mmCIF file of C-alpha atoms in Angstrom:
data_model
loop_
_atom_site.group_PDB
_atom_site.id
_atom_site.type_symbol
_atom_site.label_atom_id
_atom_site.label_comp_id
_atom_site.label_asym_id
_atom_site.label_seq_id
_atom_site.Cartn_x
_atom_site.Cartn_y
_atom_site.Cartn_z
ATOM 1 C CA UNK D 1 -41.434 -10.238 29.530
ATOM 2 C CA UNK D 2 -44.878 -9.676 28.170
ATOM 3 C CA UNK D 3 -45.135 -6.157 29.897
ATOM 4 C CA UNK D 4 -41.461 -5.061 28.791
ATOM 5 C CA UNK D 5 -42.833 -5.980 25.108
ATOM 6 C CA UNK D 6 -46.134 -3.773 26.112
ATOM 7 C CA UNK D 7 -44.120 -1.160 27.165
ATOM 8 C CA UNK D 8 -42.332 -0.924 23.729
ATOM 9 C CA UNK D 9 -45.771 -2.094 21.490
ATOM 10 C CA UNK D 10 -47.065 0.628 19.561
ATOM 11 C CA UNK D 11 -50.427 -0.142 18.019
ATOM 12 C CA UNK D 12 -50.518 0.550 14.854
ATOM 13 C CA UNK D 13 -53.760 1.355 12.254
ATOM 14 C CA UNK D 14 -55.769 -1.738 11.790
ATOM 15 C CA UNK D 15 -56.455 -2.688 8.276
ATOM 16 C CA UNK D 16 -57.995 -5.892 6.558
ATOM 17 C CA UNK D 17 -56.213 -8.806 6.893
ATOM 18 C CA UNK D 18 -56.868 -12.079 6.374
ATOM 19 C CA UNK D 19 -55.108 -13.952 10.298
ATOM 20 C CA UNK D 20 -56.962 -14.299 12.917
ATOM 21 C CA UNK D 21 -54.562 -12.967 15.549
ATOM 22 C CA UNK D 22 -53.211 -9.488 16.558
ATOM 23 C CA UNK D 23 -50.844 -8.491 18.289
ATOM 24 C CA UNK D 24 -53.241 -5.687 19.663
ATOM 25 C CA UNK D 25 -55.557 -7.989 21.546
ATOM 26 C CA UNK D 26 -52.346 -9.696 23.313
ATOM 27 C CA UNK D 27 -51.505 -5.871 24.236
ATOM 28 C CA UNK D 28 -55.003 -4.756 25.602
ATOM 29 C CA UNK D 29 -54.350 -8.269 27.770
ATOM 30 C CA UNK D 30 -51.140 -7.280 29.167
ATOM 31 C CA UNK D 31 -52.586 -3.870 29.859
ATOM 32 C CA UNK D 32 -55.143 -5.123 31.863
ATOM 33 C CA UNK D 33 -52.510 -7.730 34.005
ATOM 34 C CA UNK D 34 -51.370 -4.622 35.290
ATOM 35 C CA UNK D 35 -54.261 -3.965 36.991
ATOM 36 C CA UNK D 36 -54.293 -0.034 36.876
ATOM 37 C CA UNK D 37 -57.353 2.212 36.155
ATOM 38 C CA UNK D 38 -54.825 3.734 33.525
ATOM 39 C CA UNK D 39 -53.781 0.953 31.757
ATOM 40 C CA UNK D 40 -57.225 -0.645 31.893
ATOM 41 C CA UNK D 41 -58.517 2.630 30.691
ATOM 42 C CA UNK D 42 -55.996 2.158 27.647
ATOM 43 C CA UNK D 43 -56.902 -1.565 27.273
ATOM 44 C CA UNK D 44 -60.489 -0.831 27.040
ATOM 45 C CA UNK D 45 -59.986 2.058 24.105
ATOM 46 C CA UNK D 46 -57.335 -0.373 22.533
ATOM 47 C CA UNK D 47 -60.455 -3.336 22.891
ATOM 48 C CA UNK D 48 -63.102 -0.564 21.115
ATOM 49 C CA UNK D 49 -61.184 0.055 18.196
ATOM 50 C CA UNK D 50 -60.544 -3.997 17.961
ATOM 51 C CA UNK D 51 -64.228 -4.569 18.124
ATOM 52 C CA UNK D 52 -64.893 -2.159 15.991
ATOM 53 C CA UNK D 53 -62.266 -3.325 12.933
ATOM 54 C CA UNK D 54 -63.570 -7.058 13.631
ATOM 55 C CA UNK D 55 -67.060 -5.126 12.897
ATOM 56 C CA UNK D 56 -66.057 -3.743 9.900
ATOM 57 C CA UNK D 57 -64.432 -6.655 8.555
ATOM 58 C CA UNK D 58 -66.858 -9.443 9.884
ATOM 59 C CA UNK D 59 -63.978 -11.438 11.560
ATOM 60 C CA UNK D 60 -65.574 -13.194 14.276
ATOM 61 C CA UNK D 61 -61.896 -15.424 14.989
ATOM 62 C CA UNK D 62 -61.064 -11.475 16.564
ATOM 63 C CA UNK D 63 -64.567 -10.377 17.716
ATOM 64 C CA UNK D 64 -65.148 -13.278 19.951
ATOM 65 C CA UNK D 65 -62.384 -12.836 22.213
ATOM 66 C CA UNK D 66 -62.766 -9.196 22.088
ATOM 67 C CA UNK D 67 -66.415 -9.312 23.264
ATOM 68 C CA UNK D 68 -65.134 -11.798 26.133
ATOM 69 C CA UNK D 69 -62.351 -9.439 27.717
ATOM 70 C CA UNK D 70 -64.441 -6.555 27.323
ATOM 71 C CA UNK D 71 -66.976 -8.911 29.172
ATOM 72 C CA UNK D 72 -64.507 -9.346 31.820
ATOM 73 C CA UNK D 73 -63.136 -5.654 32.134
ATOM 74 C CA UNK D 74 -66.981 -4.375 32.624
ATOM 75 C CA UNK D 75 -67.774 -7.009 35.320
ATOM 76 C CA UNK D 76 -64.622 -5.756 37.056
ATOM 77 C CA UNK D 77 -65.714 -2.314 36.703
ATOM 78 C CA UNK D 78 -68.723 -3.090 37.804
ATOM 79 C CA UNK D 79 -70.976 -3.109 35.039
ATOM 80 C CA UNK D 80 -72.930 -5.764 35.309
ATOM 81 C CA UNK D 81 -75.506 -5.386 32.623
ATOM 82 C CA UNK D 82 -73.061 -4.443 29.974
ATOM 83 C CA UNK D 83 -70.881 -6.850 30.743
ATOM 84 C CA UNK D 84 -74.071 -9.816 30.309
ATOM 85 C CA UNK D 85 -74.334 -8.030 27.078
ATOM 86 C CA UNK D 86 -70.840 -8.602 25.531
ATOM 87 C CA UNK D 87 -70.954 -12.038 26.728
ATOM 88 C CA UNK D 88 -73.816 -12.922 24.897
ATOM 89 C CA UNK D 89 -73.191 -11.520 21.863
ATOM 90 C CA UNK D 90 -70.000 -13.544 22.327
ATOM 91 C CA UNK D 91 -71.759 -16.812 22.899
ATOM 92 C CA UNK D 92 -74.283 -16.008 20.605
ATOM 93 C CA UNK D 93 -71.273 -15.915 17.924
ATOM 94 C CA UNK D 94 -69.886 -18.949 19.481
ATOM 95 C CA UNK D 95 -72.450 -20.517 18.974
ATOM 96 C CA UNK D 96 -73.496 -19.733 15.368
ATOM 97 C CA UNK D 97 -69.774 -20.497 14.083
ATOM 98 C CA UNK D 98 -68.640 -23.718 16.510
ATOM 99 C CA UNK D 99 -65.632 -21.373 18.329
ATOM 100 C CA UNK D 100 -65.895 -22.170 21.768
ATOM 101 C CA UNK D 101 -62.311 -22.580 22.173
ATOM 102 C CA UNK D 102 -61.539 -18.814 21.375
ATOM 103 C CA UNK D 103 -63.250 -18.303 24.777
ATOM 104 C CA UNK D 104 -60.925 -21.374 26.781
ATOM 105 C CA UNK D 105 -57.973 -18.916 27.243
ATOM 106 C CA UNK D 106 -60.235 -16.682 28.974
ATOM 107 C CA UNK D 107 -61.789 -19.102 30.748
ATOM 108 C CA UNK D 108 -60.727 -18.154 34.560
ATOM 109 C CA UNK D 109 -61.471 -14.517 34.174
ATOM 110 C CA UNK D 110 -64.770 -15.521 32.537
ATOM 111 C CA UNK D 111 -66.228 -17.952 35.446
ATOM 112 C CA UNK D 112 -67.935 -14.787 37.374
ATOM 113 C CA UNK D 113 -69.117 -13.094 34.356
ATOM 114 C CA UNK D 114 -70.286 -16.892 33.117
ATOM 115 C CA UNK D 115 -72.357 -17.744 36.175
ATOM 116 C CA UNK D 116 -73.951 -14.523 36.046
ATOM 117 C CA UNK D 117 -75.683 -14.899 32.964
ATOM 118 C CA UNK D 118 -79.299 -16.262 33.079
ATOM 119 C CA UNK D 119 -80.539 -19.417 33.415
ATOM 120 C CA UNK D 120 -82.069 -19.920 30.313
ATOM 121 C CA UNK D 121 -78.813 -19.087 29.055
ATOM 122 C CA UNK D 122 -76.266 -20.901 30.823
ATOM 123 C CA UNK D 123 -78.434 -24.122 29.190
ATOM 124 C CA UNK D 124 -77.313 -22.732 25.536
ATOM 125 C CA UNK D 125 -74.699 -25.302 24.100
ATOM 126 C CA UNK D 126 -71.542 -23.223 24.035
ATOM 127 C CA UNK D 127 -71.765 -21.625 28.076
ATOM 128 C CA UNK D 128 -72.743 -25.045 29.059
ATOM 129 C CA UNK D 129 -69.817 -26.411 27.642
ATOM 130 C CA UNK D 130 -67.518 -23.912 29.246
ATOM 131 C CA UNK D 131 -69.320 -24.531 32.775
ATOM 132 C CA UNK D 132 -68.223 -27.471 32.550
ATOM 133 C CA UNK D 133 -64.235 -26.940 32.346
ATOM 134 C CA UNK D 134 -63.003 -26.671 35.525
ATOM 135 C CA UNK D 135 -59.714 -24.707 35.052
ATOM 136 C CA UNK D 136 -56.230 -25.852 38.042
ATOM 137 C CA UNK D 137 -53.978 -24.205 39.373
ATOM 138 C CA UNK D 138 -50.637 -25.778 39.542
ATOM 139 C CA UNK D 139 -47.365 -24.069 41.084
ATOM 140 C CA UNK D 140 -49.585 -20.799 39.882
ATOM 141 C CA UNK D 141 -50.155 -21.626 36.169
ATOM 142 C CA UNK D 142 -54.118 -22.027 35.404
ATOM 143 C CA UNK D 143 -54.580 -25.547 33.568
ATOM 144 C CA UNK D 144 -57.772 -25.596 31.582
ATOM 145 C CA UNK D 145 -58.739 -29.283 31.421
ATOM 146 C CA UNK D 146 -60.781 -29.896 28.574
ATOM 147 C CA UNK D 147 -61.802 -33.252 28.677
ATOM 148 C CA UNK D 148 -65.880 -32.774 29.169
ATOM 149 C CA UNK D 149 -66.214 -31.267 26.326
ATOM 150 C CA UNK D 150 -63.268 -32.565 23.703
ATOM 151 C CA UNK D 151 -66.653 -34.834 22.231
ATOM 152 C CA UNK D 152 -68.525 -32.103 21.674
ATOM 153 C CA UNK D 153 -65.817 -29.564 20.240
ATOM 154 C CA UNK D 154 -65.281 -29.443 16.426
ATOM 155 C CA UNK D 155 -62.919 -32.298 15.291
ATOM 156 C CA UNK D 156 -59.684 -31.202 14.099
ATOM 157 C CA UNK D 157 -59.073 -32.398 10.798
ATOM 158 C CA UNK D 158 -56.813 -35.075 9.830
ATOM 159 C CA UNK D 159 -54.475 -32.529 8.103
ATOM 160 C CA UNK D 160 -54.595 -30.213 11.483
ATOM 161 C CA UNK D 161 -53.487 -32.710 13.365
ATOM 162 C CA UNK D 162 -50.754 -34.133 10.439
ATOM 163 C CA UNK D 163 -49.490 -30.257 11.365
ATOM 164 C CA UNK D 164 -49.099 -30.288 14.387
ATOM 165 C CA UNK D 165 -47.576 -33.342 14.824
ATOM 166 C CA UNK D 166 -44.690 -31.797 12.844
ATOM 167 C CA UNK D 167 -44.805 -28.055 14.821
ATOM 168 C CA UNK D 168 -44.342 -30.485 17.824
ATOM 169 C CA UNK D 169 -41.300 -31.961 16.393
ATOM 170 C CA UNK D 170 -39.413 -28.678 16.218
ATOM 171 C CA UNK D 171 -40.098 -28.962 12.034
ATOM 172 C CA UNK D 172 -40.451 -25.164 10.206
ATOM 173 C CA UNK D 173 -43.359 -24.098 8.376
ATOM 174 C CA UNK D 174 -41.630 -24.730 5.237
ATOM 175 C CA UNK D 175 -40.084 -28.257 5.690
ATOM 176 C CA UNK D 176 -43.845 -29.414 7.012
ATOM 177 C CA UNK D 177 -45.722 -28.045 3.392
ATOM 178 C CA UNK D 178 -42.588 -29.571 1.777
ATOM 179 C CA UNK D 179 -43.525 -33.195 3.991
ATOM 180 C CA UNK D 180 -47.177 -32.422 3.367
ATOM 181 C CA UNK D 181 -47.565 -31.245 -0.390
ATOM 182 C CA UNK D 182 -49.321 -27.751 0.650
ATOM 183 C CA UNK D 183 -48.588 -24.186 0.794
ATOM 184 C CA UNK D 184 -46.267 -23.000 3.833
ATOM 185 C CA UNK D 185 -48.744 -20.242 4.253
ATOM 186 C CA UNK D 186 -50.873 -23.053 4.875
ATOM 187 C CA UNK D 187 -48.847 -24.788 7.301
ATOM 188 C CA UNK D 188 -48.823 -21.046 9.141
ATOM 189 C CA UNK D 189 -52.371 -20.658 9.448
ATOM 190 C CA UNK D 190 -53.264 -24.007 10.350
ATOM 191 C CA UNK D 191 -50.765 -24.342 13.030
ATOM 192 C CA UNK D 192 -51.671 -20.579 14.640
ATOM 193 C CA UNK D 193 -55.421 -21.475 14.525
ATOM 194 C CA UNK D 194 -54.912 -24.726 16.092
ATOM 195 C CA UNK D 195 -52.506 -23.884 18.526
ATOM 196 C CA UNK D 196 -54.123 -21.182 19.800
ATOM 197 C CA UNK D 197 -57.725 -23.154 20.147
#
């Protein structure tokens, strides 16, 4: 399913927003699943201009990730060095902001570029935290069990997890902020961000 959608996806211009997800990063993903030097070619350009919006508009939620698969792509490709680099300006961002779990997704595809990285820097906080998930396979989905770190993690709030008790009830965005007394835009962000951590 995800690849018919890629094959129909046309990225569009990027321009400020104020989410933390697009649907361009899911496409440079499903690009790269392929596993072609032609779609990972496309991935990689379609990765550039993400990094470079996320630049433009300081939006680390976006430039995290990004710096990860582009992390992963370059090890693939060989490029060892440049591929050490993305990661730790990745961690680096992780670590100044608290958002290891925009790097937990990426987790199996990160191990090898992960135990690559330095010493000194595999004792840094966030990369030791991620060392220590230990991602399962079961009947060929990857399980990323969190548990090691859940102490360490940022909390979520009392009203994140009021909101997601209701997503997980089958409850809309607008009969939760009606429950809740808040904004349905609220209700959206809070449950996309949390969900997606």
């Amino acid at each position: 399913m995800a690849q018919a959608w890629a094959n129909t996806f046309v990225p569009r211009e990027l321009n400020a927003h104020y989410f933390f997800y697009l649907p361009e990063f899911t496409f440079a993903k499903v690009l790269l699943s392929k596993n072609t030097n032609e779609d990972t070619l496309k991935s990689m350009d379609v990765l550039a201009d993400l990094e470079q919006f996320s630049r433009k508009t300081n939006n680390c939620l976006i430039l995290i990730p990004v710096l990860a698969l582009q992390a992963i792509v370059l090890e693939k490709q060989g490029e060892i060095h440049a591929s050490l680099n993305k990661m730790e300006e990745a961690v680096s961002l992780c670590k100044s902001g608290g958002n290891i779990r925009l790097l937990i997704d990426l987790l199996p595809e990160l191990e090898g570029v992960l135990h690559r990285m330095p010493e000194e820097t595999k004792k840094v906080g966030c990369i030791h935290k991620l060392l220590e998930i230990k991602p399962q396979k079961v009947s060929g989905e990857t399980l990323i069990e969190t548990q090691p770190v859940s102490t360490e993690m940022d909390p979520l709030s009392m009203r994140e997890i009021e909101v997601l008790k209701h997503l997980a009830q089958g409850l809309r965005n607008k009969e939760i902020a009606e429950k809740l007394f808040i904004a349905p835009d609220t209700v959206k962000k809070q449950g996309a961000q949390q969900i997606a951590q």
